[in-house]
């Protein structure tokens, strides 16, 4: 793969000078959904699927980008003096946003670059191809321009660029998982303090199976922002009666005692999810550490129900996938993963049930929705790095 990409790089850009190769993973979140902008915990892991990048510094201020996934677009050329988002820039709005954000945060990028990228994360699947690309570019800039910056700060810059250059109001989970991921581990991150620890997810007799619904409903961005607003409104109401900074500060009992302060019923449901999901995530990690995988799975299932009924970010197709999964012997847990309204489910499936899972969920999904699901039996890999 890397050899072929290197040949394409040479063919496209020719020339001399040191060329470096990079990889940045996608992510899947095991539990802790829509908690990252509510001051709660998340538990994602980096995948071995991800984005490859090859780059070389230029002597001038030109930026040239090429994606082997979008061959038809050819080389997209721009410059360090044109870091403004535009439709015409297509996917290069992500790398440009990261360069813009580095400069905004005081890191100087004095020269341009020639860049080739190739991603193995299925398009629009909700496995964080954009965070993967952002962090890839961050590592590239660090390496090519000898910038002293931590991986955590690269993650924060990625999020900053997505929020302020690309206009998506995401939390920190995706960029953090992509930057800080570790083989065979998930990252237990407190999004309030950014304190984190790794928890081993080396499952001897089970696999992580991602099922792609191949559906992406168009309300994704607007509904995501609505959920954020509703959570904030609930927090605002609660703060009149209890001294908290985020919904993540509350236990379930505290929430139940004060919930009537939330005036709007919808906002109350959103807050309930945020509080319960955060506590579920803490409990799930504890269960995993105690080798109680059955409890971990049970909490994953509850997470789905809460995302479906209280946070309302699931959709018909995803519920079909989860319902089918729950019926299969050997499925330890199954839930929607990521932002929602389509995308993927994540399931933990006993080794000897994986084939049945793929057959039965695939056939049932086709029968009920007319669609073909895609399955990835994934490995947990390391975070973004120079190869
Ligand atoms: C998207 C966002 C994340 C997070 C999830 C939901 O992936 O980018 O920050 O909010 O949705 O858990």
Short mmCIF file of C-alpha atoms in Angstrom, two decimals, residues 87-358:
data_model
loop_
_atom_site.label_atom_id
_atom_site.label_comp_id
_atom_site.label_asym_id
_atom_site.label_seq_id
_atom_site.Cartn_x
_atom_site.Cartn_y
_atom_site.Cartn_z
CA UNK A 87 -16.97 24.92 -1.46
CA UNK A 88 -14.44 24.69 -4.28
CA UNK A 89 -11.76 23.49 -1.85
CA UNK A 90 -13.80 20.29 -1.32
CA UNK A 91 -12.08 17.87 1.09
CA UNK A 92 -9.02 20.15 1.32
CA UNK A 93 -11.06 22.36 3.66
CA UNK A 94 -9.97 19.91 6.38
CA UNK A 95 -6.19 20.13 5.86
CA UNK A 96 -6.44 23.85 5.19
CA UNK A 97 -8.44 24.27 8.40
CA UNK A 98 -5.73 22.52 10.41
CA UNK A 99 -2.96 24.70 8.92
CA UNK A 100 -5.09 27.78 9.64
CA UNK A 101 -5.64 26.58 13.22
CA UNK A 102 -1.90 25.93 13.79
CA UNK A 103 -1.14 29.51 12.73
CA UNK A 104 -4.01 30.84 14.81
CA UNK A 105 -2.53 29.08 17.85
CA UNK A 106 0.86 30.67 17.22
CA UNK A 107 2.72 27.92 15.34
CA UNK A 108 4.36 29.26 12.22
CA UNK A 109 4.04 27.30 8.98
CA UNK A 110 6.54 29.14 6.77
CA UNK A 111 6.50 26.96 3.66
CA UNK A 112 3.97 24.98 1.65
CA UNK A 113 3.76 21.22 1.09
CA UNK A 114 2.90 18.57 -1.46
CA UNK A 115 0.50 16.06 0.06
CA UNK A 116 -1.08 12.79 -1.02
CA UNK A 117 -3.63 11.02 1.12
CA UNK A 118 -5.48 7.74 0.92
CA UNK A 119 -8.19 6.66 3.36
CA UNK A 120 -9.48 3.18 4.16
CA UNK A 121 -12.36 4.37 6.35
CA UNK A 122 -15.62 3.83 4.46
CA UNK A 123 -17.04 7.18 3.38
CA UNK A 124 -19.79 8.69 5.52
CA UNK A 125 -19.74 5.76 7.93
CA UNK A 126 -19.35 7.86 11.07
CA UNK A 127 -15.99 6.29 11.90
CA UNK A 128 -14.35 9.73 12.00
CA UNK A 129 -12.67 10.08 8.64
CA UNK A 130 -12.54 13.86 9.13
CA UNK A 131 -10.90 13.70 12.58
CA UNK A 132 -8.49 11.14 11.14
CA UNK A 133 -7.53 13.54 8.35
CA UNK A 134 -7.23 16.51 10.71
CA UNK A 135 -4.90 14.70 13.10
CA UNK A 136 -2.90 13.29 10.15
CA UNK A 137 -2.23 16.84 8.93
CA UNK A 138 -1.34 17.89 12.49
CA UNK A 139 1.29 15.16 12.74
CA UNK A 140 2.57 16.09 9.27
CA UNK A 141 3.03 19.74 10.24
CA UNK A 142 4.73 18.77 13.51
CA UNK A 143 7.17 16.52 11.67
CA UNK A 144 7.91 18.58 8.55
CA UNK A 145 8.33 21.87 10.38
CA UNK A 146 9.89 20.53 13.60
CA UNK A 147 7.11 21.92 15.75
CA UNK A 148 7.18 21.12 19.47
CA UNK A 149 3.59 20.10 20.14
CA UNK A 150 1.98 17.26 22.07
CA UNK A 151 -0.46 14.79 20.51
CA UNK A 152 -3.10 16.09 22.89
CA UNK A 153 -2.66 19.62 21.56
CA UNK A 154 -2.81 18.30 17.98
CA UNK A 155 -6.18 16.76 18.91
CA UNK A 156 -7.39 20.07 20.36
CA UNK A 157 -6.24 21.95 17.26
CA UNK A 158 -8.08 19.43 15.09
CA UNK A 159 -11.28 20.06 17.05
CA UNK A 160 -10.68 23.83 16.93
CA UNK A 161 -10.32 23.72 13.15
CA UNK A 162 -13.46 21.62 12.79
CA UNK A 163 -15.44 24.02 15.03
CA UNK A 164 -14.12 27.27 13.62
CA UNK A 165 -13.05 26.58 10.04
CA UNK A 166 -15.35 23.77 8.98
CA UNK A 167 -18.36 24.85 11.03
CA UNK A 168 -19.13 21.58 12.80
CA UNK A 169 -19.65 21.98 16.51
CA UNK A 170 -18.19 18.58 17.53
CA UNK A 171 -16.74 17.67 20.92
CA UNK A 172 -13.20 16.40 21.56
CA UNK A 173 -13.82 12.64 21.50
CA UNK A 174 -12.96 11.86 17.87
CA UNK A 175 -9.73 13.82 17.56
CA UNK A 176 -8.60 12.64 20.99
CA UNK A 177 -9.16 8.97 20.17
CA UNK A 178 -7.41 9.33 16.82
CA UNK A 179 -4.40 11.15 18.29
CA UNK A 180 -4.03 9.22 21.56
CA UNK A 181 -5.29 5.73 20.65
CA UNK A 182 -3.31 2.68 21.70
CA UNK A 183 -3.24 -0.85 20.31
CA UNK A 184 -5.71 -3.22 22.02
CA UNK A 185 -6.90 -0.47 24.37
CA UNK A 186 -9.76 1.98 24.55
CA UNK A 187 -9.24 5.49 25.91
CA UNK A 188 -11.27 6.29 29.02
CA UNK A 189 -11.41 10.06 28.77
CA UNK A 190 -12.97 12.56 31.15
CA UNK A 191 -13.88 15.32 28.70
CA UNK A 192 -14.24 17.79 31.55
CA UNK A 193 -10.57 17.64 32.61
CA UNK A 194 -9.02 15.78 29.65
CA UNK A 195 -7.62 13.28 32.14
CA UNK A 196 -7.50 9.87 30.55
CA UNK A 197 -6.39 6.32 31.07
CA UNK A 198 -6.05 3.32 28.81
CA UNK A 199 -8.13 0.22 29.50
CA UNK A 200 -7.24 -3.04 27.83
CA UNK A 201 -9.88 -4.36 25.43
CA UNK A 202 -8.00 -7.52 24.55
CA UNK A 203 -10.90 -9.91 24.23
CA UNK A 204 -9.75 -13.50 23.93
CA UNK A 205 -13.01 -15.05 22.90
CA UNK A 206 -14.86 -12.14 21.28
CA UNK A 207 -14.47 -9.63 18.47
CA UNK A 208 -15.56 -6.05 17.89
CA UNK A 209 -17.82 -6.02 14.84
CA UNK A 210 -18.85 -2.76 13.21
CA UNK A 211 -21.94 -2.86 11.03
CA UNK A 212 -22.36 -0.08 8.50
CA UNK A 213 -26.00 0.72 7.79
CA UNK A 214 -24.84 2.63 4.69
CA UNK A 215 -27.42 5.25 5.62
CA UNK A 216 -26.63 8.85 6.40
CA UNK A 217 -29.64 11.04 7.05
CA UNK A 218 -29.23 14.63 5.98
CA UNK A 219 -30.22 16.07 9.35
CA UNK A 220 -26.94 14.94 10.91
CA UNK A 221 -25.34 18.36 11.40
CA UNK A 222 -28.43 20.37 12.25
CA UNK A 223 -29.78 17.71 14.63
CA UNK A 224 -26.37 17.43 16.31
CA UNK A 225 -26.39 21.15 16.98
CA UNK A 226 -30.02 20.93 18.23
CA UNK A 227 -29.00 18.25 20.74
CA UNK A 228 -26.18 20.46 21.98
CA UNK A 229 -28.55 23.37 22.41
CA UNK A 230 -31.15 21.27 24.24
CA UNK A 231 -28.50 19.89 26.61
CA UNK A 232 -27.27 23.42 27.32
CA UNK A 233 -30.78 24.63 28.04
CA UNK A 234 -31.28 21.77 30.50
CA UNK A 235 -27.98 22.58 32.18
CA UNK A 236 -28.95 26.23 32.44
CA UNK A 237 -32.23 25.33 34.18
CA UNK A 238 -30.50 22.89 36.54
CA UNK A 239 -27.89 25.46 37.50
CA UNK A 240 -30.66 27.51 39.12
CA UNK A 241 -31.12 24.78 41.72
CA UNK A 242 -27.82 22.92 41.93
CA UNK A 243 -24.20 24.03 41.77
CA UNK A 244 -22.82 22.22 38.69
CA UNK A 245 -20.66 23.19 35.73
CA UNK A 246 -21.73 20.39 33.36
CA UNK A 247 -24.32 17.61 33.20
CA UNK A 248 -21.41 15.24 33.78
CA UNK A 249 -21.20 16.54 37.37
CA UNK A 250 -24.46 14.84 38.33
CA UNK A 251 -25.13 11.31 39.53
CA UNK A 252 -28.40 9.66 38.52
CA UNK A 253 -29.83 10.27 42.02
CA UNK A 254 -28.93 13.96 41.94
CA UNK A 255 -30.49 14.26 38.50
CA UNK A 256 -33.71 12.62 39.67
CA UNK A 257 -33.85 14.95 42.68
CA UNK A 258 -33.48 18.11 40.60
CA UNK A 259 -34.86 17.21 37.17
CA UNK A 260 -38.10 19.11 37.62
CA UNK A 261 -36.12 22.33 37.38
CA UNK A 262 -35.84 21.60 33.65
CA UNK A 263 -38.84 23.28 32.13
CA UNK A 264 -38.94 21.73 28.69
CA UNK A 265 -39.80 18.00 28.56
CA UNK A 266 -37.57 17.36 25.54
CA UNK A 267 -34.59 19.04 27.21
CA UNK A 268 -35.28 16.92 30.30
CA UNK A 269 -34.97 13.73 28.23
CA UNK A 270 -31.73 14.95 26.65
CA UNK A 271 -30.24 15.73 30.06
CA UNK A 272 -31.36 12.37 31.40
CA UNK A 273 -29.43 10.64 28.64
CA UNK A 274 -26.32 12.77 29.21
CA UNK A 275 -26.29 12.05 32.97
CA UNK A 276 -27.15 8.33 32.79
CA UNK A 277 -24.84 7.68 29.83
CA UNK A 278 -21.92 9.25 31.67
CA UNK A 279 -22.53 7.07 34.75
CA UNK A 280 -23.01 4.02 32.49
CA UNK A 281 -19.65 4.69 30.88
CA UNK A 282 -17.88 4.88 34.24
CA UNK A 283 -19.59 1.64 35.28
CA UNK A 284 -18.81 -0.07 31.98
CA UNK A 285 -15.09 0.63 32.28
CA UNK A 286 -15.12 -0.69 35.83
CA UNK A 287 -16.89 -3.86 34.63
CA UNK A 288 -14.34 -4.32 31.85
CA UNK A 289 -11.45 -3.96 34.29
CA UNK A 290 -13.08 -6.65 36.44
CA UNK A 291 -13.37 -8.86 33.38
CA UNK A 292 -17.16 -8.69 33.53
CA UNK A 293 -17.73 -8.47 29.80
CA UNK A 294 -21.38 -9.51 30.15
CA UNK A 295 -22.06 -6.41 32.27
CA UNK A 296 -20.16 -4.28 29.75
CA UNK A 297 -22.44 -5.63 27.00
CA UNK A 298 -25.57 -5.02 29.06
CA UNK A 299 -24.53 -1.39 29.52
CA UNK A 300 -23.88 -1.05 25.78
CA UNK A 301 -27.46 -2.23 25.14
CA UNK A 302 -28.84 0.26 27.67
CA UNK A 303 -26.81 2.97 26.01
CA UNK A 304 -28.57 2.20 22.74
CA UNK A 305 -32.02 2.34 24.33
CA UNK A 306 -31.22 5.70 25.88
CA UNK A 307 -29.86 7.09 22.59
CA UNK A 308 -32.93 5.79 20.81
CA UNK A 309 -35.62 6.92 23.25
CA UNK A 310 -34.24 9.84 25.25
CA UNK A 311 -31.58 11.42 23.07
CA UNK A 312 -33.37 10.42 19.85
CA UNK A 313 -30.34 10.15 17.63
CA UNK A 314 -30.97 6.68 16.23
CA UNK A 315 -33.02 5.94 13.11
CA UNK A 316 -35.10 3.09 11.75
CA UNK A 317 -32.28 1.39 9.88
CA UNK A 318 -29.94 1.43 12.87
CA UNK A 319 -32.66 0.12 15.19
CA UNK A 320 -33.24 -2.76 12.78
CA UNK A 321 -29.53 -3.63 12.94
CA UNK A 322 -29.44 -3.48 16.73
CA UNK A 323 -32.66 -5.47 17.20
CA UNK A 324 -31.36 -8.19 14.89
CA UNK A 325 -28.03 -8.27 16.74
CA UNK A 326 -29.69 -8.56 20.16
CA UNK A 327 -31.50 -11.73 19.04
CA UNK A 328 -28.32 -13.61 18.23
CA UNK A 329 -26.73 -15.95 20.76
CA UNK A 330 -23.16 -14.91 21.38
CA UNK A 331 -23.81 -11.18 21.00
CA UNK A 332 -22.52 -9.61 24.21
CA UNK A 333 -23.72 -6.09 23.40
CA UNK A 334 -24.75 -3.95 20.46
CA UNK A 335 -25.48 -0.25 20.03
CA UNK A 336 -25.38 2.71 17.70
CA UNK A 337 -21.96 4.39 17.68
CA UNK A 338 -20.92 7.96 16.82
CA UNK A 339 -23.03 11.03 16.13
CA UNK A 340 -26.11 9.10 14.96
CA UNK A 341 -28.89 9.35 12.34
CA UNK A 342 -27.31 6.52 10.38
CA UNK A 343 -23.70 5.40 10.24
CA UNK A 344 -22.65 2.32 12.15
CA UNK A 345 -23.44 0.07 15.06
CA UNK A 346 -20.76 -1.50 17.24
CA UNK A 347 -21.23 -4.99 18.62
CA UNK A 348 -19.16 -7.31 20.75
CA UNK A 349 -19.62 -10.80 19.42
CA UNK A 350 -18.24 -14.14 20.64
CA UNK A 351 -15.70 -15.53 18.13
CA UNK A 352 -17.82 -18.53 17.23
CA UNK A 353 -20.90 -16.38 16.59
CA UNK A 354 -19.27 -13.87 14.22
CA UNK A 355 -20.20 -15.73 11.00
CA UNK A 356 -23.79 -16.25 12.15
CA UNK A 357 -23.94 -12.59 13.15
CA UNK A 358 -22.86 -11.42 9.70
#
